[in-house]
mmCIF file of C-alpha atoms and ligand atoms in Angstrom:
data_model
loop_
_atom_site.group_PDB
_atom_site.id
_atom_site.type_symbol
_atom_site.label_atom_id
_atom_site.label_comp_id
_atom_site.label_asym_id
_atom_site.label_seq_id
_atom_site.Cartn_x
_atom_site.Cartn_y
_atom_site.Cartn_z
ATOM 1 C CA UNK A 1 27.649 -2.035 -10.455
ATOM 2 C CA UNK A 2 28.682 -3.947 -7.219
ATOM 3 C CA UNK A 3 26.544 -7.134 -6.562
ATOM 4 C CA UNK A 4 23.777 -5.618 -4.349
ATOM 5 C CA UNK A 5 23.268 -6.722 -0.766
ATOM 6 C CA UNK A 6 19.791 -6.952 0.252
ATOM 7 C CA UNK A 7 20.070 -8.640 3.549
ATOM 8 C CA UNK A 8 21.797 -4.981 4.251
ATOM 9 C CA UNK A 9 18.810 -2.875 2.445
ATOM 10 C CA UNK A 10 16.781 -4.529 4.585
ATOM 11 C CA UNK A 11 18.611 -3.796 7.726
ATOM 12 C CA UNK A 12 19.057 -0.470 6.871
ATOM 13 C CA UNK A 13 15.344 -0.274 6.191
ATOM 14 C CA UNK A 14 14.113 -1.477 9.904
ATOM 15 C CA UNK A 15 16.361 1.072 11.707
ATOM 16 C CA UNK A 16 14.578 3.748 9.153
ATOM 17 C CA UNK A 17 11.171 2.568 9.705
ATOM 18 C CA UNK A 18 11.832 2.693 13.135
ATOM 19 C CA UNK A 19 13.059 6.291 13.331
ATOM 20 C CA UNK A 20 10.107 7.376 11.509
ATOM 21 C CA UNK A 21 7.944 5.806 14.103
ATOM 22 C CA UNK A 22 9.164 7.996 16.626
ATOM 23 C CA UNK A 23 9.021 10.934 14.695
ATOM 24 C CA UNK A 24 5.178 9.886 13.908
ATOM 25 C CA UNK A 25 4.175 9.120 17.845
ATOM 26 C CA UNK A 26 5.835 12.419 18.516
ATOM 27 C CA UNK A 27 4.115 14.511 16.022
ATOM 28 C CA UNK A 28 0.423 15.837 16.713
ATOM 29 C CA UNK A 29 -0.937 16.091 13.273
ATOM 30 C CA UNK A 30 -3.828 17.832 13.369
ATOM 31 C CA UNK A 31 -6.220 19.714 9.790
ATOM 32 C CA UNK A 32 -4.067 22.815 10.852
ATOM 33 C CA UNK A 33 -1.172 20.952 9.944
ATOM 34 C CA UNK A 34 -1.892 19.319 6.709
ATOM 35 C CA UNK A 35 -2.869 20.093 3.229
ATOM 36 C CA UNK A 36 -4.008 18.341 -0.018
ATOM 37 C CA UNK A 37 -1.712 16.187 -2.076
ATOM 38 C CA UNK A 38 -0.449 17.299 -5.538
ATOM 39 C CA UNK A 39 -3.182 16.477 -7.384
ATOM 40 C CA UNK A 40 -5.970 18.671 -5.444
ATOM 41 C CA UNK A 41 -3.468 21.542 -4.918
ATOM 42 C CA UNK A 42 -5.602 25.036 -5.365
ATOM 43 C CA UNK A 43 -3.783 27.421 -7.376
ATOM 44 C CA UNK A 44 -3.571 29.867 -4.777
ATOM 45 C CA UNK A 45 -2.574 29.795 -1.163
ATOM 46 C CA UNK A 46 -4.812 30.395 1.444
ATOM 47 C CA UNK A 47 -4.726 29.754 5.009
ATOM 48 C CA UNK A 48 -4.557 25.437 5.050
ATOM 49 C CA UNK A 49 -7.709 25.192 7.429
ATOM 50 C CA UNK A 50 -9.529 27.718 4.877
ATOM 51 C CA UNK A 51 -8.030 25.343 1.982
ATOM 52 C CA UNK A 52 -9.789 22.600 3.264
ATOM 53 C CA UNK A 53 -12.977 24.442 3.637
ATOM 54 C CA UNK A 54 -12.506 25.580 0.390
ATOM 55 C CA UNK A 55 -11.710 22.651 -1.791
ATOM 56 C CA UNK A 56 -12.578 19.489 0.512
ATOM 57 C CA UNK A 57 -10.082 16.651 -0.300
ATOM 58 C CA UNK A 58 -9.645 13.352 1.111
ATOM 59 C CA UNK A 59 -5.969 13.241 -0.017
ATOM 60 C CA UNK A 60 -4.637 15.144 3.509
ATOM 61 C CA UNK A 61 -0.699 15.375 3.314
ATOM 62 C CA UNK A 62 1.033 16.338 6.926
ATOM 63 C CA UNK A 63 4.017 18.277 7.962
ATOM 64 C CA UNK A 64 5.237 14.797 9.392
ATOM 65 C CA UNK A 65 4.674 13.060 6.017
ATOM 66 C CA UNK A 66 7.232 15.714 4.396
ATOM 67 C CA UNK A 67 9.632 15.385 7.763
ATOM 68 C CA UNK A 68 9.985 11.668 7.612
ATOM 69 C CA UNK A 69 10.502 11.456 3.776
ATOM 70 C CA UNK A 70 13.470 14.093 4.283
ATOM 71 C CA UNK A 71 15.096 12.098 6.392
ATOM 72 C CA UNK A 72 14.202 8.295 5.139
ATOM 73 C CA UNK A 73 16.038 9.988 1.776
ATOM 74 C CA UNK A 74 18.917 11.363 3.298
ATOM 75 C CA UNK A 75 19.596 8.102 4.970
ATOM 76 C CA UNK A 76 19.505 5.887 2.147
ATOM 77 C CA UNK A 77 21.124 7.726 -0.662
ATOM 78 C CA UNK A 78 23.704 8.736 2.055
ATOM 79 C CA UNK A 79 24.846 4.704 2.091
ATOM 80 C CA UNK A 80 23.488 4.316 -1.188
ATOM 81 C CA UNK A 81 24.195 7.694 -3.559
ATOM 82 C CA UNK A 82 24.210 5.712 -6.676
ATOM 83 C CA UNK A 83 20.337 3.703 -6.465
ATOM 84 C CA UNK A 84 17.295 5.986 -7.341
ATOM 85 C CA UNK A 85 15.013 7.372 -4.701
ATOM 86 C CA UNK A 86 11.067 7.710 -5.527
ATOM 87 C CA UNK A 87 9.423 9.092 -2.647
ATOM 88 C CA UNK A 88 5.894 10.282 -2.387
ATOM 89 C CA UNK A 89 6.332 13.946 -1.221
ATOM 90 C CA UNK A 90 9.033 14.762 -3.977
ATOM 91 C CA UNK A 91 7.553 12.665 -6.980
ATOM 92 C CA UNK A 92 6.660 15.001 -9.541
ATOM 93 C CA UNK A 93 4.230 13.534 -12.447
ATOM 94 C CA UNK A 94 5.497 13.160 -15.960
ATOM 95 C CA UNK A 95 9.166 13.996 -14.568
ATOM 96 C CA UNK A 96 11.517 11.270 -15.861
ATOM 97 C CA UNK A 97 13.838 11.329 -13.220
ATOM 98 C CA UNK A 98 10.805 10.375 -10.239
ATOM 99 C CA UNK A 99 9.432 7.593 -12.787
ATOM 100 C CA UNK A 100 10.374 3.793 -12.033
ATOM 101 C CA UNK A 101 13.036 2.337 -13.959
ATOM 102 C CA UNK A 102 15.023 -0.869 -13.895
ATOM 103 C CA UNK A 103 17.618 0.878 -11.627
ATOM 104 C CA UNK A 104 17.778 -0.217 -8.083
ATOM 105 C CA UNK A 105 15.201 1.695 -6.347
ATOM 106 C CA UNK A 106 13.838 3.018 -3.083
ATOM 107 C CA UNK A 107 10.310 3.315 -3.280
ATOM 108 C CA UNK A 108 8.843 5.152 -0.333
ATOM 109 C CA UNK A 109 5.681 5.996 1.527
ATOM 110 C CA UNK A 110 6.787 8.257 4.605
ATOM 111 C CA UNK A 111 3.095 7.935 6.037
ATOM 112 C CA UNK A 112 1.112 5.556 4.324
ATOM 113 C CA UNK A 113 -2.559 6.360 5.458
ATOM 114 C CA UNK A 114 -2.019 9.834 6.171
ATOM 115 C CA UNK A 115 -6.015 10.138 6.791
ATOM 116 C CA UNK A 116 -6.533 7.418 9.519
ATOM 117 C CA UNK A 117 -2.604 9.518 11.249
ATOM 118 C CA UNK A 118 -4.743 12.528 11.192
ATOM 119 C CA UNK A 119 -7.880 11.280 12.987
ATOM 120 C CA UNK A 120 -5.273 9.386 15.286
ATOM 121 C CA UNK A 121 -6.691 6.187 14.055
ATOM 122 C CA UNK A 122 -4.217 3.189 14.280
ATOM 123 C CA UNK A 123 -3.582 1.637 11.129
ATOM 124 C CA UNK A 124 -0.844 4.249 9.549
ATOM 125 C CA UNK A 125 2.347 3.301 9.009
ATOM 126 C CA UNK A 126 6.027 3.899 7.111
ATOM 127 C CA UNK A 127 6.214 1.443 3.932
ATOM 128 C CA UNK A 128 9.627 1.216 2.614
ATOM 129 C CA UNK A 129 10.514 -1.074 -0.673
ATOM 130 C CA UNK A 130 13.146 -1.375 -2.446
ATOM 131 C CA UNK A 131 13.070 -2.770 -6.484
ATOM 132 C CA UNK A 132 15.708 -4.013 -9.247
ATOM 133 C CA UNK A 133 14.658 -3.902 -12.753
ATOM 134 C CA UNK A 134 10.875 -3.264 -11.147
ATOM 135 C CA UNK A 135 10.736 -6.545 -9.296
ATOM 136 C CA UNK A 136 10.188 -5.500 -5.783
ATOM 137 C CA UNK A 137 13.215 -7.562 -3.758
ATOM 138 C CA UNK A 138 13.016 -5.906 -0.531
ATOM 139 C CA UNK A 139 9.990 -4.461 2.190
ATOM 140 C CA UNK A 140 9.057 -3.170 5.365
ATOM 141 C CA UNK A 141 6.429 -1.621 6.789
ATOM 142 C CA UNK A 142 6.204 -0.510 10.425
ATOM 143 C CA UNK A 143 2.952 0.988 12.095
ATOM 144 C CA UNK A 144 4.702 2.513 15.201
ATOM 145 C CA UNK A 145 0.804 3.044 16.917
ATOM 146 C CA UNK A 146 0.713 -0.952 17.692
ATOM 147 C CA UNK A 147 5.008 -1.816 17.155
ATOM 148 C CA UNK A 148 3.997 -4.197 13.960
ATOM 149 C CA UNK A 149 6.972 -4.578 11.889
ATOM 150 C CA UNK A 150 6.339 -6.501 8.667
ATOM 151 C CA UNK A 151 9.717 -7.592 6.697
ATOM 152 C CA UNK A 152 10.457 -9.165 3.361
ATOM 153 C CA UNK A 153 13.655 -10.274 1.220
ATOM 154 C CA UNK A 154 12.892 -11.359 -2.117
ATOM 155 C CA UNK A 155 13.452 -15.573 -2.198
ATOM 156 C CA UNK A 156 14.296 -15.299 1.980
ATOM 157 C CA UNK A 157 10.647 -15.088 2.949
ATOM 158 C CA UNK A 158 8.508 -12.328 4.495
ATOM 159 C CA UNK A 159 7.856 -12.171 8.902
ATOM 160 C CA UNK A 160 5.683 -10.155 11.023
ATOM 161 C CA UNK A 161 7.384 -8.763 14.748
ATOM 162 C CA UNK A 162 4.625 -7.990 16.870
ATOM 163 C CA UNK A 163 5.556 -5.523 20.299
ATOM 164 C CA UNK A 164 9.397 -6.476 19.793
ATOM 165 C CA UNK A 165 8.466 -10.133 20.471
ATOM 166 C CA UNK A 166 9.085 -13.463 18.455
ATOM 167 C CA UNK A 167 9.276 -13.105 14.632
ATOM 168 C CA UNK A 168 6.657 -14.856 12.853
ATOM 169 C CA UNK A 169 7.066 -15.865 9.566
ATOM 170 C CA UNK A 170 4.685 -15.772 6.820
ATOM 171 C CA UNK A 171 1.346 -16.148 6.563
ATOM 172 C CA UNK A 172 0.889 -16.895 10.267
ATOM 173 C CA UNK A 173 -1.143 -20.087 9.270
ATOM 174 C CA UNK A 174 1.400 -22.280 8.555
ATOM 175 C CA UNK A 175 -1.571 -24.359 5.952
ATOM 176 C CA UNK A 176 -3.446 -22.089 4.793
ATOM 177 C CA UNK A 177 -7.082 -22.907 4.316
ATOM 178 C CA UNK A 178 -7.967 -23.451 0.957
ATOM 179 C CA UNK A 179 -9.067 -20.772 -1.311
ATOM 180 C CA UNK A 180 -12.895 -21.864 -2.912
ATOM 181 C CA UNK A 181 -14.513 -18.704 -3.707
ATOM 182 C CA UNK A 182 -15.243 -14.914 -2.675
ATOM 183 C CA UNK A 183 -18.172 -16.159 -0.366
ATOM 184 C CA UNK A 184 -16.051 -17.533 2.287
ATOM 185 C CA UNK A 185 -13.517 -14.284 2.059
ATOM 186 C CA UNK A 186 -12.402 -10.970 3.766
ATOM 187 C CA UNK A 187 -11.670 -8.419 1.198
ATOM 188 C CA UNK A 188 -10.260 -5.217 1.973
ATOM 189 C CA UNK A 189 -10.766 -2.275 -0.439
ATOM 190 C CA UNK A 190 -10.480 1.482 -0.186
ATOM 191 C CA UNK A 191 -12.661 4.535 -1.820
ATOM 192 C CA UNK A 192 -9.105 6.170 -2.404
ATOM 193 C CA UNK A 193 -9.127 9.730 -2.969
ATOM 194 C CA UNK A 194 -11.175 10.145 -5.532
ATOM 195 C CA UNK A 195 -14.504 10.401 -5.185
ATOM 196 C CA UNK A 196 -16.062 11.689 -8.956
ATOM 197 C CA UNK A 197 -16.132 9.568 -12.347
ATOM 198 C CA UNK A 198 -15.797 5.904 -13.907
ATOM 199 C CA UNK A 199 -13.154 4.960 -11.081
ATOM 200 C CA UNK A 200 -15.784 5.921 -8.005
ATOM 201 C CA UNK A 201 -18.908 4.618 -10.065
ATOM 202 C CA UNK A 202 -16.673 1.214 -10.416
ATOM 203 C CA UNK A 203 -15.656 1.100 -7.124
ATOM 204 C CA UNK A 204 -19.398 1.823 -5.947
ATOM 205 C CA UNK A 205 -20.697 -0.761 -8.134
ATOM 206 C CA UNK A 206 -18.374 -3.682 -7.497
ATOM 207 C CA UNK A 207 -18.396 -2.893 -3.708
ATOM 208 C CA UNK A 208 -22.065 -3.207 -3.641
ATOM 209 C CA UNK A 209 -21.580 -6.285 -5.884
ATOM 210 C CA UNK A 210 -19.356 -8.019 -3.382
ATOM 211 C CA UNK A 211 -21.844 -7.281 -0.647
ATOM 212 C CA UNK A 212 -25.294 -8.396 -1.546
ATOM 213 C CA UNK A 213 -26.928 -11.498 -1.594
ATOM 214 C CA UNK A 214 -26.301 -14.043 -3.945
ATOM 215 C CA UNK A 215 -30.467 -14.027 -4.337
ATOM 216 C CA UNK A 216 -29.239 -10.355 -5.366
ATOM 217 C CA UNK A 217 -26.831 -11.575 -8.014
ATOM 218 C CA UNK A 218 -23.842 -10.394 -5.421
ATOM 219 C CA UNK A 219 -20.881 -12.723 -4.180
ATOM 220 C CA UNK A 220 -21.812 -11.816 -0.826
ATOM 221 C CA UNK A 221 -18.617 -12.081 0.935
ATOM 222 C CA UNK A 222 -18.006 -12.278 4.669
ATOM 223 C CA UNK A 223 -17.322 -8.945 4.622
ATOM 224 C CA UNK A 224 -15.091 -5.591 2.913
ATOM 225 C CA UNK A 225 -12.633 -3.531 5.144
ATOM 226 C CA UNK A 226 -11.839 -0.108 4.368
ATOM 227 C CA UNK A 227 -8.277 -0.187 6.312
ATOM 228 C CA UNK A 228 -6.911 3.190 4.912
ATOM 229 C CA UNK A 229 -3.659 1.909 4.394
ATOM 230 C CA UNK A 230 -2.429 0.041 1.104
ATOM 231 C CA UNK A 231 0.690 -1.302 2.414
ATOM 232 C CA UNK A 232 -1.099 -2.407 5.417
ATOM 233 C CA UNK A 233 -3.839 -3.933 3.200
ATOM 234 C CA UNK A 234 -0.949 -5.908 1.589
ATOM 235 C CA UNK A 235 0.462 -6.878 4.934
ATOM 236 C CA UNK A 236 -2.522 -8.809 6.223
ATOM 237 C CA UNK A 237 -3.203 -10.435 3.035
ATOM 238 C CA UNK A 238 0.419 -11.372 3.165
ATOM 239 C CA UNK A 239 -0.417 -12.357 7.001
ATOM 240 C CA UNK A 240 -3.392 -14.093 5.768
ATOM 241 C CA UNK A 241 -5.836 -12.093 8.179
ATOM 242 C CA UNK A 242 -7.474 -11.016 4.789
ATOM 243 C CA UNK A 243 -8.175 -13.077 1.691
ATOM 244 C CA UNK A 244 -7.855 -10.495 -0.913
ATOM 245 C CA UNK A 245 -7.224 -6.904 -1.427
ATOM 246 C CA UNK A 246 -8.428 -4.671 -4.689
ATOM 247 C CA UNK A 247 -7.484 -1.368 -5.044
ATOM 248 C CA UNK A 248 -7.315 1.442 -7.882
ATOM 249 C CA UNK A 249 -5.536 5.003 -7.423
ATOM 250 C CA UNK A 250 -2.661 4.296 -5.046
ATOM 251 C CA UNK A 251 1.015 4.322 -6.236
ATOM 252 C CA UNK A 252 3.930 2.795 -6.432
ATOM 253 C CA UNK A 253 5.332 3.649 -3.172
ATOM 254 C CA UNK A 254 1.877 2.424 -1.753
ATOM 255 C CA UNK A 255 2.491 -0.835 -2.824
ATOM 256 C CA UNK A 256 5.833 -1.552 -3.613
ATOM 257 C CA UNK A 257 6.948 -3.160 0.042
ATOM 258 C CA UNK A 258 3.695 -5.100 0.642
ATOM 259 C CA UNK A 259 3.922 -6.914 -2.974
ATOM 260 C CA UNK A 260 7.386 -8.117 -2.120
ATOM 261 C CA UNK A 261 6.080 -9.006 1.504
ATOM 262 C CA UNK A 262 3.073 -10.484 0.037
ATOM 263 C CA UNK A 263 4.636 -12.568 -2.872
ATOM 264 C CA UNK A 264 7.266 -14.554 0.243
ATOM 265 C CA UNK A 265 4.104 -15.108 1.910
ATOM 266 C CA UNK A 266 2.676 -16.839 -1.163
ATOM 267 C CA UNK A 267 0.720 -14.503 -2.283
ATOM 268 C CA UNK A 268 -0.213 -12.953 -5.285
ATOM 269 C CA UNK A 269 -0.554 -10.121 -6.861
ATOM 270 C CA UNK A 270 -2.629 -9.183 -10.901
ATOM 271 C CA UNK A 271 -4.301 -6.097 -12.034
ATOM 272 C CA UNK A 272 -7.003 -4.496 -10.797
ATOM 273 C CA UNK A 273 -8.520 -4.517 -14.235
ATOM 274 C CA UNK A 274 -9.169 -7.694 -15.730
ATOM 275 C CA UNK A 275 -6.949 -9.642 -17.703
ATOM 276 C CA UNK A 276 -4.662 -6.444 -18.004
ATOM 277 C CA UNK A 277 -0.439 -6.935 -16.798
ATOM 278 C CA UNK A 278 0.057 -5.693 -13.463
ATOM 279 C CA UNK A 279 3.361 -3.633 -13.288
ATOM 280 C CA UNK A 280 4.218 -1.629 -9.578
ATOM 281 C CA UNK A 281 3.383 1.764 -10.910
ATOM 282 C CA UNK A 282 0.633 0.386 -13.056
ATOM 283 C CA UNK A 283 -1.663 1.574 -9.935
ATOM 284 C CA UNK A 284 -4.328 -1.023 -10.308
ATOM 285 C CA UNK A 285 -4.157 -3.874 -7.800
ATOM 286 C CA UNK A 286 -5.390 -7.293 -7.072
ATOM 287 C CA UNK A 287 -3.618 -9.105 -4.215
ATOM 288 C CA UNK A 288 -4.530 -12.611 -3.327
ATOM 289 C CA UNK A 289 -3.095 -14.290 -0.210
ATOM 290 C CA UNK A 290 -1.313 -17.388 -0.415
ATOM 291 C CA UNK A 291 -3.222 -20.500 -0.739
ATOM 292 C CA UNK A 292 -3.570 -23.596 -3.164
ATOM 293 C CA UNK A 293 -2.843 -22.356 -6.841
ATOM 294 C CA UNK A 294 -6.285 -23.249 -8.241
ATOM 295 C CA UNK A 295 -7.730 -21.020 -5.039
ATOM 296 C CA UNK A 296 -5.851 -18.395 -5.916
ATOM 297 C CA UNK A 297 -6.601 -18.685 -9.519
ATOM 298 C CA UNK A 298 -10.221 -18.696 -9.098
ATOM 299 C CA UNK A 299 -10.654 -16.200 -6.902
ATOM 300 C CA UNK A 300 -8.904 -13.881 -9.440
ATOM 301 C CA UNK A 301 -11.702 -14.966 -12.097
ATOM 302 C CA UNK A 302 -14.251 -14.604 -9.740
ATOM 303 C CA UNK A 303 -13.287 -11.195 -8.997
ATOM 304 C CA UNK A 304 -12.429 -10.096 -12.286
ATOM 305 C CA UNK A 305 -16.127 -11.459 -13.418
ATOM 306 C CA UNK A 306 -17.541 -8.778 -10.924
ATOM 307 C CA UNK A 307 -16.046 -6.317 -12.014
ATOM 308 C CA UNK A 308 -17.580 -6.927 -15.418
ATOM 309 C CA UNK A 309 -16.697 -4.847 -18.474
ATOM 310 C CA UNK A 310 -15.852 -1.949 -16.006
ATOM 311 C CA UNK A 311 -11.938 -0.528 -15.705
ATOM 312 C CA UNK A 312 -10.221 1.556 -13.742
ATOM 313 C CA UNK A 313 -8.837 3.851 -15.482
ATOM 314 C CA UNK A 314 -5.053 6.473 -13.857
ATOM 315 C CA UNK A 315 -2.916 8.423 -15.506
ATOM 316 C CA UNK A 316 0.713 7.858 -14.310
HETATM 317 C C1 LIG B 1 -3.338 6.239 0.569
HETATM 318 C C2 LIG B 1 -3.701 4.969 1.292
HETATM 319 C C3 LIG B 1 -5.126 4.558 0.979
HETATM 320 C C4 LIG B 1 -5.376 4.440 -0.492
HETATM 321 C C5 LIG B 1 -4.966 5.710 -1.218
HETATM 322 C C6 LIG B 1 -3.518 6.049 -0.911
HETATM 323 P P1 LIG B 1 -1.547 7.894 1.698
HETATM 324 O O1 LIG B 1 -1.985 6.592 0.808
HETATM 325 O O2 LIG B 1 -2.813 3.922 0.941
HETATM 326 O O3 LIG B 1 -5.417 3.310 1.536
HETATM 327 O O4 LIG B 1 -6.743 4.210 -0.717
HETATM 328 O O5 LIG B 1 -5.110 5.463 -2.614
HETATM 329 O O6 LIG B 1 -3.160 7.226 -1.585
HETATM 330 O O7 LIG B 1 -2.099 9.072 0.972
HETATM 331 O O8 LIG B 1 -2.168 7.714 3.020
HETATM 332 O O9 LIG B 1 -0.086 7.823 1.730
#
């Protein structure tokens, strides 16, 4: 295989992410409009705002989502036939040939935070990544609502354009502050889809864990943000304008981009269950932002210790 050129993947990648802005500020998604993802689908069809009355879902999937995938694909495997394409809209479960693999790989989220593009709230976003034997190498995410473009190359560093001005690089602090422990920390963390089981009881219990008092046992942090958007998640943690992000549920192509962006910012990135490996399309995710090693390091144990004997537990 030629020697692959990721300066040019990640080229290719900002004129994407920046025709799939336009195609999002165009579109007026609406419930009409969108559905439920894959795994809420009803087994019959009827009319999508009855659907929704029908079997409520928090996973909404737009006609733009399916739109912008269509033609992020059709662009890269059109310079690139020969790399593997995983996209959200067209993975199937279980299917071999949407799994990761150690091919080179375009992992994508057409419309990552679907929910908050519905309600017209601005934190949505395209998040494009790109992976070689599973090691993310290249990632961008765009949120065409405020022009934020956030860009990675793996061992080239990872910068944030803000409005088409200056590119920063990151994290935006150019000395971090130290890392101590969760009580001085932003943590951003998401319900996800989900809302029945061990996964929601977890989440419930280590979000109210986080919270409360330390009279109360908790780790009372400054605060949690529910941002609705993985890869943005990993962006500011990246930027450093949050400490740490946990999250269980979301995929591959939610994270891919924002671990490479994260990881040339410093950062971090370990399970979401203690002591387990973290892998891309492991879908369990702790993301630290960078800071002095030790910080880093005990943060992780801190975090892992409220979580407690709990786990999150996906299928794939
Ligand atoms: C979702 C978002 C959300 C996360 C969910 C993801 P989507 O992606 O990243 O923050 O909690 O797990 O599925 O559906 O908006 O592309």
């Amino acid at each position: 295989m030629a020697e692959i050129n990721l300066q040019e993947i990640h080229d290719l990648f900002i004129d994407v992410a920046h025709e799939a802005g336009r195609m999002m500020l165009t579109a007026t998604p609406s419930h009409l409009s969108s559905g439920t993802k894959k795994n809420c689908l009803p087994p019959f069809s009827p009319p999508l705002l009855l659907q929704l009355t029908l079997f409520p879902a928090a996973d909404l999937v737009t006609e733009t989502d399916r739109a912008v995938e269509k033609m992020v694909s059709t662009r890269l495997l059109s310079s690139y036939p020969t790399y593997s394409f995983i996209g959200e809209e067209t993975f199937v479960p279980g299917d071999p040939t949407t799994a990761l693999s150690d091919a080179p790989t375009f992992i994508v989220d057409p419309v990552d935070g679907t929910t908050n593009f519905v309600h017209a709230f601005p934190a949505f976003c395209i998040s494009l990544g790109f992976t070689v034997n599973k090691v993310p190498s290249v990632g961008v995410i765009y949120n065409p609502f405020l022009d934020e473009l956030y860009t990675g190359i793996k061992g080239k560093g990872s910068f944030v354009t803000r409005k088409g001005g200056v590119k920063e690089q990151l994290p935006l602090r150019k000395e971090p502050e130290p890392l101590v422990d969760l009580s001085t920390c932003l943590i951003g963390a998401e319900w996800g889809s989900d809302r029945t089981g061990v996964n929601f009881d977890l989440k419930s219990k280590v979000f109210r864990k986080l919270a409360a008092s330390k009279d109360e046992g908790g780790a009372m942090v400054h605060s949690l943000r529910c941002v609705g958007s993985a890869a943005l998640n990993l962006a500011y943690v990246a930027a450093g304008q949050q400490d740490v992000f946990w999250e269980g549920g979301c995929w591959a192509w939610d994270v891919a981009a924002g671990w490479c962006i994260l990881v040339e910012a410093g950062g971090i990135m370990v399970s979401g269950n203690p002591g387990e490996e973290v892998t891309v399309d492991g879908r369990k995710y702790l993301a630290v932002r960078g800071a002095n090693r030790e910080g880093q390091k005990a943060i992780v144990e801190e975090f892992w210790k409220v979580i407690g004997d709990g786990k999150l537990v996906y299928g794939s």
